C-alpha cells in the first residue's frame, strides 16, 4: 500500500472506524515505507558522494566550486530527458571519454552531464525536445556564462547566493605565491 492510501484509510470518519488489528497493520505498513524512503535517501547521499569524488579526481577543485553555487537538481527518476542523458552518457564512454551525470553529484549543478575526453571537459545541457522554453533558455545562458568563466578566466556575473551576483577573475594557483 502507498503511504497516502494508508493515511486516508486511517483518517476515515468514526462510523467507518477500523479495528485495532487493521490499524496496527496499517501503521506497520507506514513505518515500513518510511524506513524504505530513509534507506533510499541514504543511498542517494552515498551515490552523490561517489559522484563528487569522481568530479574531484578529474576536475580542478577551484573550477568545481563555481558549479556548486546553485539549487540542487531534485530527484533524478521521472525526468523526461533522463533517457536522452543516458544515451549521451553511454556515447561518451564508447568514444573513450568519461562522463558524469551531474544530478548524481552535489557539486556539479550546472548542465546535465560533464564529459571528459582528451584532457578537456564539456558541459552538456541535454534537451530531448526541439522547442526551447524560457527555463531552458535561462539554463543555457547560465551554462554559457560558466563556460566563459572557465575559458577566459573572467565573467560578468556568477550567482553567489539566492539574490546576489558577483564578478570573478580566476587566477592560477601559482600566481598567488
Short mmCIF file of N, CA and C in Angstrom, two decimals:
data_model
loop_
_atom_site.label_atom_id
_atom_site.label_comp_id
_atom_site.label_asym_id
_atom_site.label_seq_id
_atom_site.Cartn_x
_atom_site.Cartn_y
_atom_site.Cartn_z
N UNK A 1 0.84 -1.19 0.00
CA UNK A 1 0.00 0.00 0.00
C UNK A 1 0.87 1.25 0.00
N UNK A 2 0.42 2.28 -0.63
CA UNK A 2 1.10 3.55 -0.61
C UNK A 2 0.78 4.27 0.69
N UNK A 3 1.68 5.12 1.12
CA UNK A 3 1.51 5.84 2.38
C UNK A 3 0.23 6.66 2.37
N UNK A 4 -0.05 7.33 1.24
CA UNK A 4 -1.25 8.17 1.16
C UNK A 4 -2.53 7.34 1.34
N UNK A 5 -2.54 6.16 0.73
CA UNK A 5 -3.71 5.27 0.85
C UNK A 5 -3.93 4.86 2.30
N UNK A 6 -2.83 4.52 2.95
CA UNK A 6 -2.93 4.07 4.34
C UNK A 6 -3.39 5.21 5.23
N UNK A 7 -2.84 6.41 5.02
CA UNK A 7 -3.25 7.57 5.82
C UNK A 7 -4.73 7.86 5.60
N UNK A 8 -5.17 7.84 4.34
CA UNK A 8 -6.59 8.08 4.05
C UNK A 8 -7.46 7.04 4.73
N UNK A 9 -7.01 5.82 4.70
CA UNK A 9 -7.75 4.72 5.31
C UNK A 9 -7.89 4.93 6.81
N UNK A 10 -6.80 5.38 7.45
CA UNK A 10 -6.82 5.58 8.90
C UNK A 10 -7.59 6.84 9.30
N UNK A 11 -7.75 7.78 8.40
CA UNK A 11 -8.41 9.04 8.76
C UNK A 11 -9.89 9.06 8.41
N UNK A 12 -10.48 7.89 8.15
CA UNK A 12 -11.91 7.82 7.83
C UNK A 12 -12.73 8.26 9.04
N UNK A 13 -13.95 8.74 8.80
CA UNK A 13 -14.82 9.17 9.91
C UNK A 13 -15.06 8.02 10.90
N UNK A 14 -15.53 8.39 12.11
CA UNK A 14 -15.68 7.43 13.21
C UNK A 14 -16.65 6.28 12.89
N UNK A 15 -17.67 6.52 12.10
CA UNK A 15 -18.60 5.42 11.81
C UNK A 15 -17.94 4.33 10.97
N UNK A 16 -16.86 4.67 10.28
CA UNK A 16 -16.13 3.67 9.49
C UNK A 16 -14.84 3.28 10.20
N UNK A 17 -14.83 3.38 11.49
CA UNK A 17 -13.64 3.11 12.29
C UNK A 17 -13.14 1.69 12.02
N UNK A 18 -11.83 1.55 11.92
CA UNK A 18 -11.24 0.24 11.68
C UNK A 18 -10.92 -0.42 13.01
N UNK A 19 -10.82 -1.73 12.99
CA UNK A 19 -10.49 -2.43 14.23
C UNK A 19 -9.00 -2.28 14.53
N UNK A 20 -8.60 -2.63 15.72
CA UNK A 20 -7.22 -2.43 16.17
C UNK A 20 -6.21 -3.21 15.34
N UNK A 21 -6.55 -4.42 14.94
CA UNK A 21 -5.61 -5.23 14.15
C UNK A 21 -5.34 -4.58 12.79
N UNK A 22 -6.39 -4.08 12.14
CA UNK A 22 -6.23 -3.42 10.84
C UNK A 22 -5.42 -2.14 11.00
N UNK A 23 -5.71 -1.36 12.06
CA UNK A 23 -4.98 -0.12 12.31
C UNK A 23 -3.50 -0.41 12.58
N UNK A 24 -3.24 -1.44 13.35
CA UNK A 24 -1.86 -1.81 13.65
C UNK A 24 -1.13 -2.23 12.38
N UNK A 25 -1.80 -2.99 11.52
CA UNK A 25 -1.20 -3.40 10.25
C UNK A 25 -0.91 -2.19 9.37
N UNK A 26 -1.83 -1.25 9.34
CA UNK A 26 -1.64 -0.04 8.53
C UNK A 26 -0.47 0.78 9.07
N UNK A 27 -0.39 0.94 10.38
CA UNK A 27 0.71 1.70 10.98
C UNK A 27 2.05 1.01 10.73
N UNK A 28 2.05 -0.30 10.77
CA UNK A 28 3.27 -1.05 10.48
C UNK A 28 3.68 -0.82 9.02
N UNK A 29 2.70 -0.80 8.11
CA UNK A 29 3.00 -0.55 6.69
C UNK A 29 3.56 0.85 6.50
N UNK A 30 3.01 1.84 7.19
CA UNK A 30 3.51 3.21 7.09
C UNK A 30 4.95 3.27 7.56
N UNK A 31 5.24 2.66 8.68
CA UNK A 31 6.61 2.68 9.22
C UNK A 31 7.57 1.97 8.27
N UNK A 32 7.13 0.85 7.68
CA UNK A 32 7.97 0.13 6.74
C UNK A 32 8.32 1.02 5.55
N UNK A 33 7.32 1.75 5.01
CA UNK A 33 7.55 2.65 3.88
C UNK A 33 8.47 3.81 4.27
N UNK A 34 8.28 4.35 5.47
CA UNK A 34 9.16 5.43 5.93
C UNK A 34 10.61 4.94 6.01
N UNK A 35 10.80 3.73 6.52
CA UNK A 35 12.15 3.17 6.60
C UNK A 35 12.76 2.99 5.22
N UNK A 36 11.95 2.53 4.28
CA UNK A 36 12.44 2.36 2.89
C UNK A 36 12.84 3.69 2.30
N UNK A 37 12.02 4.73 2.51
CA UNK A 37 12.34 6.07 1.99
C UNK A 37 13.65 6.55 2.60
N UNK A 38 13.82 6.36 3.90
CA UNK A 38 15.05 6.78 4.57
C UNK A 38 16.25 6.01 4.02
N UNK A 39 16.08 4.71 3.77
CA UNK A 39 17.17 3.92 3.18
C UNK A 39 17.55 4.44 1.81
N UNK A 40 16.56 4.78 0.99
CA UNK A 40 16.84 5.31 -0.35
C UNK A 40 17.50 6.68 -0.27
N UNK A 41 17.12 7.49 0.70
CA UNK A 41 17.76 8.79 0.87
C UNK A 41 19.23 8.62 1.23
N UNK A 42 19.54 7.66 2.11
CA UNK A 42 20.94 7.38 2.46
C UNK A 42 21.71 6.86 1.25
N UNK A 43 21.07 6.03 0.45
CA UNK A 43 21.70 5.51 -0.76
C UNK A 43 21.99 6.64 -1.74
N UNK A 44 21.07 7.57 -1.89
CA UNK A 44 21.27 8.71 -2.78
C UNK A 44 22.44 9.58 -2.30
N UNK A 45 22.54 9.80 -0.99
CA UNK A 45 23.67 10.55 -0.44
C UNK A 45 24.99 9.84 -0.76
N UNK A 46 24.99 8.51 -0.64
CA UNK A 46 26.19 7.73 -0.95
C UNK A 46 26.57 7.87 -2.42
N UNK A 47 25.58 7.73 -3.33
CA UNK A 47 25.86 7.87 -4.76
C UNK A 47 26.39 9.26 -5.08
N UNK A 48 25.78 10.29 -4.48
CA UNK A 48 26.23 11.65 -4.75
C UNK A 48 27.65 11.88 -4.20
N UNK A 49 27.97 11.25 -3.09
CA UNK A 49 29.33 11.36 -2.55
C UNK A 49 30.34 10.70 -3.49
N UNK A 50 29.97 9.57 -4.06
CA UNK A 50 30.84 8.91 -5.04
C UNK A 50 30.99 9.79 -6.28
N UNK A 51 29.88 10.37 -6.74
CA UNK A 51 29.93 11.28 -7.89
C UNK A 51 30.82 12.48 -7.62
N UNK A 52 30.74 13.04 -6.40
CA UNK A 52 31.61 14.15 -6.02
C UNK A 52 33.07 13.73 -6.05
N UNK A 53 33.34 12.53 -5.54
CA UNK A 53 34.71 12.02 -5.55
C UNK A 53 35.26 11.92 -6.96
N UNK A 54 34.45 11.42 -7.87
CA UNK A 54 34.88 11.32 -9.27
C UNK A 54 35.12 12.70 -9.88
N UNK A 55 34.23 13.64 -9.57
CA UNK A 55 34.40 15.01 -10.08
C UNK A 55 35.71 15.61 -9.58
N UNK A 56 36.02 15.42 -8.30
CA UNK A 56 37.24 15.98 -7.75
C UNK A 56 38.50 15.25 -8.23
N UNK A 57 38.36 14.02 -8.68
CA UNK A 57 39.50 13.32 -9.26
C UNK A 57 39.84 13.91 -10.63
N UNK A 58 38.82 14.17 -11.44
CA UNK A 58 39.05 14.56 -12.83
C UNK A 58 39.03 16.05 -13.10
N UNK A 59 38.46 16.86 -12.20
CA UNK A 59 38.34 18.29 -12.44
C UNK A 59 39.08 19.07 -11.36
N UNK A 60 39.46 20.28 -11.68
CA UNK A 60 40.14 21.15 -10.73
C UNK A 60 39.15 21.62 -9.66
N UNK A 61 39.55 21.54 -8.40
CA UNK A 61 38.63 21.88 -7.31
C UNK A 61 38.17 23.34 -7.38
N UNK A 62 38.99 24.23 -7.91
CA UNK A 62 38.60 25.63 -8.00
C UNK A 62 37.56 25.83 -9.10
N UNK A 63 37.59 25.01 -10.12
CA UNK A 63 36.55 25.07 -11.16
C UNK A 63 35.24 24.51 -10.63
N UNK A 64 35.33 23.42 -9.88
CA UNK A 64 34.13 22.77 -9.34
C UNK A 64 33.38 23.71 -8.41
N UNK A 65 34.12 24.49 -7.65
CA UNK A 65 33.49 25.37 -6.66
C UNK A 65 32.44 26.28 -7.30
N UNK A 66 32.72 26.79 -8.48
CA UNK A 66 31.77 27.69 -9.15
C UNK A 66 30.49 26.96 -9.57
N UNK A 67 30.59 25.67 -9.81
CA UNK A 67 29.44 24.90 -10.28
C UNK A 67 28.53 24.45 -9.15
N UNK A 68 28.98 24.61 -7.91
CA UNK A 68 28.17 24.18 -6.77
C UNK A 68 27.21 25.27 -6.30
N UNK A 69 27.33 26.46 -6.84
CA UNK A 69 26.51 27.59 -6.39
C UNK A 69 25.18 27.65 -7.14
N UNK A 70 24.34 26.72 -6.85
CA UNK A 70 23.02 26.65 -7.48
C UNK A 70 22.17 25.68 -6.68
N UNK A 71 20.86 25.76 -6.81
CA UNK A 71 19.98 24.84 -6.08
C UNK A 71 20.20 23.41 -6.56
N UNK A 72 19.84 22.47 -5.72
CA UNK A 72 20.01 21.07 -6.09
C UNK A 72 19.07 20.70 -7.23
N UNK A 73 19.40 19.62 -7.89
CA UNK A 73 18.65 19.23 -9.09
C UNK A 73 17.34 18.52 -8.79
N UNK A 74 17.15 18.04 -7.61
CA UNK A 74 15.95 17.28 -7.32
C UNK A 74 16.17 15.81 -7.60
N UNK A 75 15.09 15.07 -7.60
CA UNK A 75 15.20 13.62 -7.75
C UNK A 75 15.39 13.26 -9.21
N UNK A 76 16.27 12.32 -9.48
CA UNK A 76 16.66 12.00 -10.86
C UNK A 76 15.60 11.19 -11.60
N UNK A 77 14.88 10.31 -10.91
CA UNK A 77 13.91 9.48 -11.62
C UNK A 77 12.68 10.30 -11.98
N UNK A 78 12.07 9.94 -13.07
CA UNK A 78 10.87 10.64 -13.52
C UNK A 78 11.17 11.83 -14.41
N UNK A 79 12.45 12.15 -14.63
CA UNK A 79 12.79 13.25 -15.52
C UNK A 79 12.52 12.83 -16.95
N UNK A 80 11.93 13.72 -17.72
CA UNK A 80 11.59 13.37 -19.09
C UNK A 80 12.82 13.19 -19.96
N UNK A 81 13.92 13.88 -19.67
CA UNK A 81 15.11 13.80 -20.51
C UNK A 81 16.14 12.79 -20.04
N UNK A 82 15.82 12.01 -19.01
CA UNK A 82 16.80 11.08 -18.45
C UNK A 82 17.27 10.05 -19.48
N UNK A 83 16.37 9.54 -20.29
CA UNK A 83 16.75 8.55 -21.31
C UNK A 83 17.75 9.15 -22.28
N UNK A 84 17.51 10.40 -22.68
CA UNK A 84 18.42 11.08 -23.60
C UNK A 84 19.78 11.32 -22.93
N UNK A 85 19.78 11.71 -21.66
CA UNK A 85 21.03 11.91 -20.91
C UNK A 85 21.82 10.61 -20.85
N UNK A 86 21.14 9.50 -20.60
CA UNK A 86 21.83 8.21 -20.51
C UNK A 86 22.40 7.79 -21.86
N UNK A 87 21.75 8.16 -22.96
CA UNK A 87 22.30 7.86 -24.29
C UNK A 87 23.61 8.63 -24.50
N UNK A 88 23.62 9.90 -24.11
CA UNK A 88 24.84 10.71 -24.22
C UNK A 88 25.92 10.14 -23.31
N UNK A 89 25.53 9.73 -22.12
CA UNK A 89 26.44 9.14 -21.14
C UNK A 89 27.15 7.91 -21.74
N UNK A 90 26.37 7.01 -22.33
CA UNK A 90 26.93 5.80 -22.94
C UNK A 90 27.81 6.14 -24.14
N UNK A 91 27.37 7.12 -24.94
CA UNK A 91 28.14 7.53 -26.11
C UNK A 91 29.51 8.07 -25.70
N UNK A 92 29.56 8.82 -24.62
CA UNK A 92 30.84 9.35 -24.13
C UNK A 92 31.80 8.22 -23.79
N UNK A 93 31.31 7.19 -23.11
CA UNK A 93 32.16 6.06 -22.74
C UNK A 93 32.57 5.25 -23.97
N UNK A 94 31.66 5.05 -24.89
CA UNK A 94 32.00 4.27 -26.08
C UNK A 94 33.00 5.01 -26.97
N UNK A 95 33.08 6.34 -26.80
CA UNK A 95 34.04 7.14 -27.56
C UNK A 95 35.38 7.28 -26.84
N UNK A 96 35.51 6.62 -25.69
CA UNK A 96 36.76 6.67 -24.95
C UNK A 96 36.84 7.78 -23.92
N UNK A 97 35.74 8.46 -23.67
CA UNK A 97 35.73 9.53 -22.68
C UNK A 97 35.18 9.06 -21.35
N UNK A 98 35.05 10.00 -20.45
CA UNK A 98 34.46 9.76 -19.14
C UNK A 98 33.30 10.73 -19.01
N UNK A 99 32.21 10.27 -18.44
CA UNK A 99 31.05 11.13 -18.27
C UNK A 99 30.54 11.05 -16.84
N UNK A 100 30.05 12.16 -16.35
CA UNK A 100 29.42 12.22 -15.04
C UNK A 100 28.00 12.76 -15.21
N UNK A 101 27.04 12.07 -14.62
CA UNK A 101 25.68 12.62 -14.58
C UNK A 101 25.67 13.63 -13.44
N UNK A 102 25.50 14.89 -13.77
CA UNK A 102 25.60 15.94 -12.77
C UNK A 102 24.55 15.83 -11.68
N UNK A 103 23.42 15.20 -11.98
CA UNK A 103 22.38 15.00 -10.97
C UNK A 103 22.83 14.03 -9.88
N UNK A 104 23.86 13.25 -10.17
CA UNK A 104 24.38 12.30 -9.18
C UNK A 104 25.61 12.86 -8.47
N UNK A 105 25.69 14.19 -8.39
CA UNK A 105 26.74 14.85 -7.61
C UNK A 105 26.09 15.96 -6.80
N UNK A 106 26.79 16.41 -5.78
CA UNK A 106 26.37 17.59 -5.04
C UNK A 106 27.03 18.84 -5.58
N UNK A 107 28.14 18.66 -6.29
CA UNK A 107 28.97 19.80 -6.67
C UNK A 107 28.79 20.27 -8.11
N UNK A 108 28.33 19.44 -9.00
CA UNK A 108 28.13 19.85 -10.40
C UNK A 108 26.65 20.11 -10.63
N UNK A 109 26.25 21.36 -10.48
CA UNK A 109 24.83 21.69 -10.54
C UNK A 109 24.43 22.45 -11.80
N UNK A 110 25.37 22.69 -12.69
CA UNK A 110 25.07 23.34 -13.96
C UNK A 110 25.21 22.31 -15.06
N UNK A 111 24.24 22.22 -15.94
CA UNK A 111 24.28 21.24 -17.00
C UNK A 111 23.80 19.88 -16.53
N UNK A 112 23.57 19.00 -17.48
CA UNK A 112 23.10 17.65 -17.16
C UNK A 112 24.23 16.64 -17.05
N UNK A 113 25.24 16.81 -17.89
CA UNK A 113 26.38 15.90 -17.89
C UNK A 113 27.67 16.68 -18.00
N UNK A 114 28.73 16.10 -17.48
CA UNK A 114 30.07 16.62 -17.70
C UNK A 114 30.83 15.50 -18.38
N UNK A 115 31.33 15.78 -19.58
CA UNK A 115 32.04 14.78 -20.38
C UNK A 115 33.51 15.17 -20.41
N UNK A 116 34.39 14.23 -20.08
CA UNK A 116 35.84 14.47 -20.08
C UNK A 116 36.47 13.59 -21.14
N UNK A 117 37.24 14.22 -22.02
CA UNK A 117 37.88 13.46 -23.09
C UNK A 117 39.14 14.20 -23.54
N UNK A 118 40.22 13.48 -23.63
CA UNK A 118 41.49 14.01 -24.14
C UNK A 118 41.93 15.28 -23.41
N UNK A 119 41.82 15.28 -22.10
CA UNK A 119 42.29 16.40 -21.30
C UNK A 119 41.37 17.61 -21.27
N UNK A 120 40.24 17.54 -21.91
CA UNK A 120 39.28 18.66 -21.93
C UNK A 120 37.97 18.18 -21.35
N UNK A 121 37.15 19.13 -20.96
CA UNK A 121 35.83 18.74 -20.47
C UNK A 121 34.76 19.60 -21.08
N UNK A 122 33.61 18.99 -21.23
CA UNK A 122 32.48 19.60 -21.92
C UNK A 122 31.26 19.49 -21.01
N UNK A 123 30.56 20.59 -20.86
CA UNK A 123 29.30 20.58 -20.11
C UNK A 123 28.16 20.43 -21.10
N UNK A 124 27.27 19.51 -20.81
CA UNK A 124 26.17 19.20 -21.73
C UNK A 124 24.85 19.49 -21.04
N UNK A 125 24.04 20.31 -21.68
CA UNK A 125 22.65 20.54 -21.25
C UNK A 125 21.81 19.78 -22.26
N UNK A 126 21.35 18.59 -21.90
CA UNK A 126 20.65 17.70 -22.82
C UNK A 126 19.16 18.05 -22.86
N UNK A 127 18.69 18.34 -24.04
CA UNK A 127 17.26 18.62 -24.23
C UNK A 127 16.74 17.64 -25.28
N UNK A 128 15.76 16.83 -24.87
CA UNK A 128 15.24 15.82 -25.78
C UNK A 128 14.25 16.41 -26.78
N UNK A 129 13.62 17.52 -26.45
CA UNK A 129 12.66 18.16 -27.35
C UNK A 129 13.33 19.23 -28.20
N UNK A 130 12.63 19.68 -29.21
CA UNK A 130 13.20 20.69 -30.10
C UNK A 130 12.84 22.11 -29.69
N UNK A 131 11.77 22.27 -28.94
CA UNK A 131 11.34 23.60 -28.54
C UNK A 131 12.08 24.02 -27.28
N UNK A 132 12.38 25.30 -27.20
CA UNK A 132 13.05 25.85 -26.02
C UNK A 132 12.10 26.78 -25.30
N UNK A 133 11.85 26.49 -24.05
CA UNK A 133 11.03 27.39 -23.25
C UNK A 133 11.95 28.36 -22.50
N UNK A 134 11.37 29.25 -21.71
CA UNK A 134 12.17 30.25 -21.01
C UNK A 134 13.14 29.60 -20.02
N UNK A 135 12.72 28.51 -19.40
CA UNK A 135 13.59 27.81 -18.44
C UNK A 135 14.82 27.26 -19.14
N UNK A 136 14.65 26.62 -20.29
CA UNK A 136 15.80 26.04 -20.98
C UNK A 136 16.71 27.13 -21.53
N UNK A 137 16.15 28.25 -21.97
CA UNK A 137 16.99 29.37 -22.43
C UNK A 137 17.81 29.94 -21.26
N UNK A 138 17.18 30.04 -20.09
CA UNK A 138 17.85 30.53 -18.89
C UNK A 138 18.99 29.57 -18.49
N UNK A 139 18.73 28.26 -18.53
CA UNK A 139 19.76 27.27 -18.19
C UNK A 139 20.93 27.36 -19.15
N UNK A 140 20.63 27.50 -20.43
CA UNK A 140 21.68 27.58 -21.44
C UNK A 140 22.53 28.84 -21.24
N UNK A 141 21.88 29.96 -20.93
CA UNK A 141 22.62 31.21 -20.71
C UNK A 141 23.54 31.10 -19.50
N UNK A 142 23.05 30.50 -18.42
CA UNK A 142 23.89 30.33 -17.22
C UNK A 142 25.06 29.40 -17.52
N UNK A 143 24.80 28.36 -18.27
CA UNK A 143 25.86 27.42 -18.61
C UNK A 143 26.92 28.10 -19.48
N UNK A 144 26.49 28.91 -20.43
CA UNK A 144 27.44 29.63 -21.28
C UNK A 144 28.28 30.59 -20.45
N UNK A 145 27.66 31.23 -19.46
CA UNK A 145 28.39 32.13 -18.57
C UNK A 145 29.47 31.37 -17.80
N UNK A 146 29.13 30.18 -17.33
CA UNK A 146 30.10 29.38 -16.59
C UNK A 146 31.25 28.93 -17.50
N UNK A 147 30.92 28.51 -18.71
CA UNK A 147 31.95 28.07 -19.66
C UNK A 147 32.85 29.25 -20.02
N UNK A 148 32.27 30.43 -20.20
CA UNK A 148 33.06 31.63 -20.49
C UNK A 148 34.04 31.91 -19.35
N UNK A 149 33.57 31.77 -18.13
CA UNK A 149 34.43 31.96 -16.96
C UNK A 149 35.60 30.98 -16.98
N UNK A 150 35.32 29.73 -17.25
CA UNK A 150 36.37 28.71 -17.24
C UNK A 150 37.33 28.86 -18.41
N UNK A 151 36.84 29.37 -19.53
CA UNK A 151 37.67 29.53 -20.73
C UNK A 151 38.55 30.77 -20.66
N UNK A 152 37.97 31.90 -20.28
CA UNK A 152 38.68 33.17 -20.32
C UNK A 152 39.09 33.70 -18.95
N UNK A 153 38.80 32.94 -17.90
CA UNK A 153 39.17 33.29 -16.53
C UNK A 153 38.50 34.56 -16.02
N UNK A 154 37.43 34.98 -16.65
CA UNK A 154 36.71 36.16 -16.20
C UNK A 154 35.25 36.04 -16.63
N UNK A 155 34.38 36.53 -15.80
CA UNK A 155 32.96 36.52 -16.14
C UNK A 155 32.31 37.80 -15.67
N UNK A 156 31.17 38.11 -16.25
CA UNK A 156 30.44 39.30 -15.83
C UNK A 156 29.76 39.08 -14.50
N UNK A 157 29.12 37.93 -14.35
CA UNK A 157 28.47 37.67 -13.06
C UNK A 157 28.22 36.18 -12.88
N UNK A 158 28.40 35.77 -11.64
CA UNK A 158 28.10 34.39 -11.23
C UNK A 158 27.28 34.51 -9.96
N UNK A 159 26.18 33.76 -9.84
CA UNK A 159 25.39 33.86 -8.61
C UNK A 159 26.19 33.38 -7.40
N UNK A 160 26.16 34.17 -6.32
CA UNK A 160 26.84 33.79 -5.09
C UNK A 160 25.85 33.60 -3.95
N UNK A 161 24.62 33.69 -4.24
CA UNK A 161 23.56 33.50 -3.27
C UNK A 161 22.24 33.48 -4.03
N UNK A 162 21.17 33.45 -3.30
CA UNK A 162 19.87 33.40 -3.97
C UNK A 162 19.57 34.68 -4.73
N UNK A 163 20.04 35.82 -4.21
CA UNK A 163 19.70 37.10 -4.85
C UNK A 163 20.92 37.93 -5.21
N UNK A 164 22.12 37.42 -5.00
CA UNK A 164 23.32 38.20 -5.25
C UNK A 164 24.13 37.61 -6.38
N UNK A 165 24.79 38.51 -7.12
CA UNK A 165 25.72 38.09 -8.16
C UNK A 165 27.01 38.86 -7.96
N UNK A 166 28.13 38.31 -8.42
CA UNK A 166 29.42 38.96 -8.27
C UNK A 166 30.27 38.69 -9.50
N UNK A 167 31.27 39.54 -9.70
CA UNK A 167 32.23 39.33 -10.78
C UNK A 167 33.42 38.56 -10.22
N UNK A 168 33.96 37.67 -11.03
CA UNK A 168 35.10 36.87 -10.61
C UNK A 168 36.18 36.93 -11.67
N UNK A 169 37.41 36.89 -11.22
CA UNK A 169 38.56 36.71 -12.10
C UNK A 169 39.28 35.49 -11.56
N UNK A 170 39.52 34.53 -12.41
CA UNK A 170 40.17 33.29 -11.99
C UNK A 170 41.68 33.44 -12.15
N UNK A 171 42.41 33.19 -11.06
CA UNK A 171 43.86 33.26 -11.08
C UNK A 171 44.45 31.88 -10.94
N UNK A 172 45.50 31.57 -11.69
CA UNK A 172 46.16 30.28 -11.48
C UNK A 172 46.73 30.21 -10.07
N UNK A 173 46.79 29.02 -9.51
CA UNK A 173 47.25 28.86 -8.14
C UNK A 173 48.68 29.37 -7.98
N UNK A 174 49.55 29.14 -8.98
CA UNK A 174 50.93 29.57 -8.87
C UNK A 174 51.05 31.09 -8.86
N UNK A 175 50.04 31.83 -9.33
CA UNK A 175 50.08 33.30 -9.33
C UNK A 175 49.84 33.86 -7.94
N UNK A 176 49.35 33.04 -7.02
CA UNK A 176 49.07 33.50 -5.67
C UNK A 176 50.29 33.48 -4.77
N UNK A 177 51.39 32.90 -5.21
CA UNK A 177 52.59 32.76 -4.37
C UNK A 177 53.35 34.07 -4.25
#
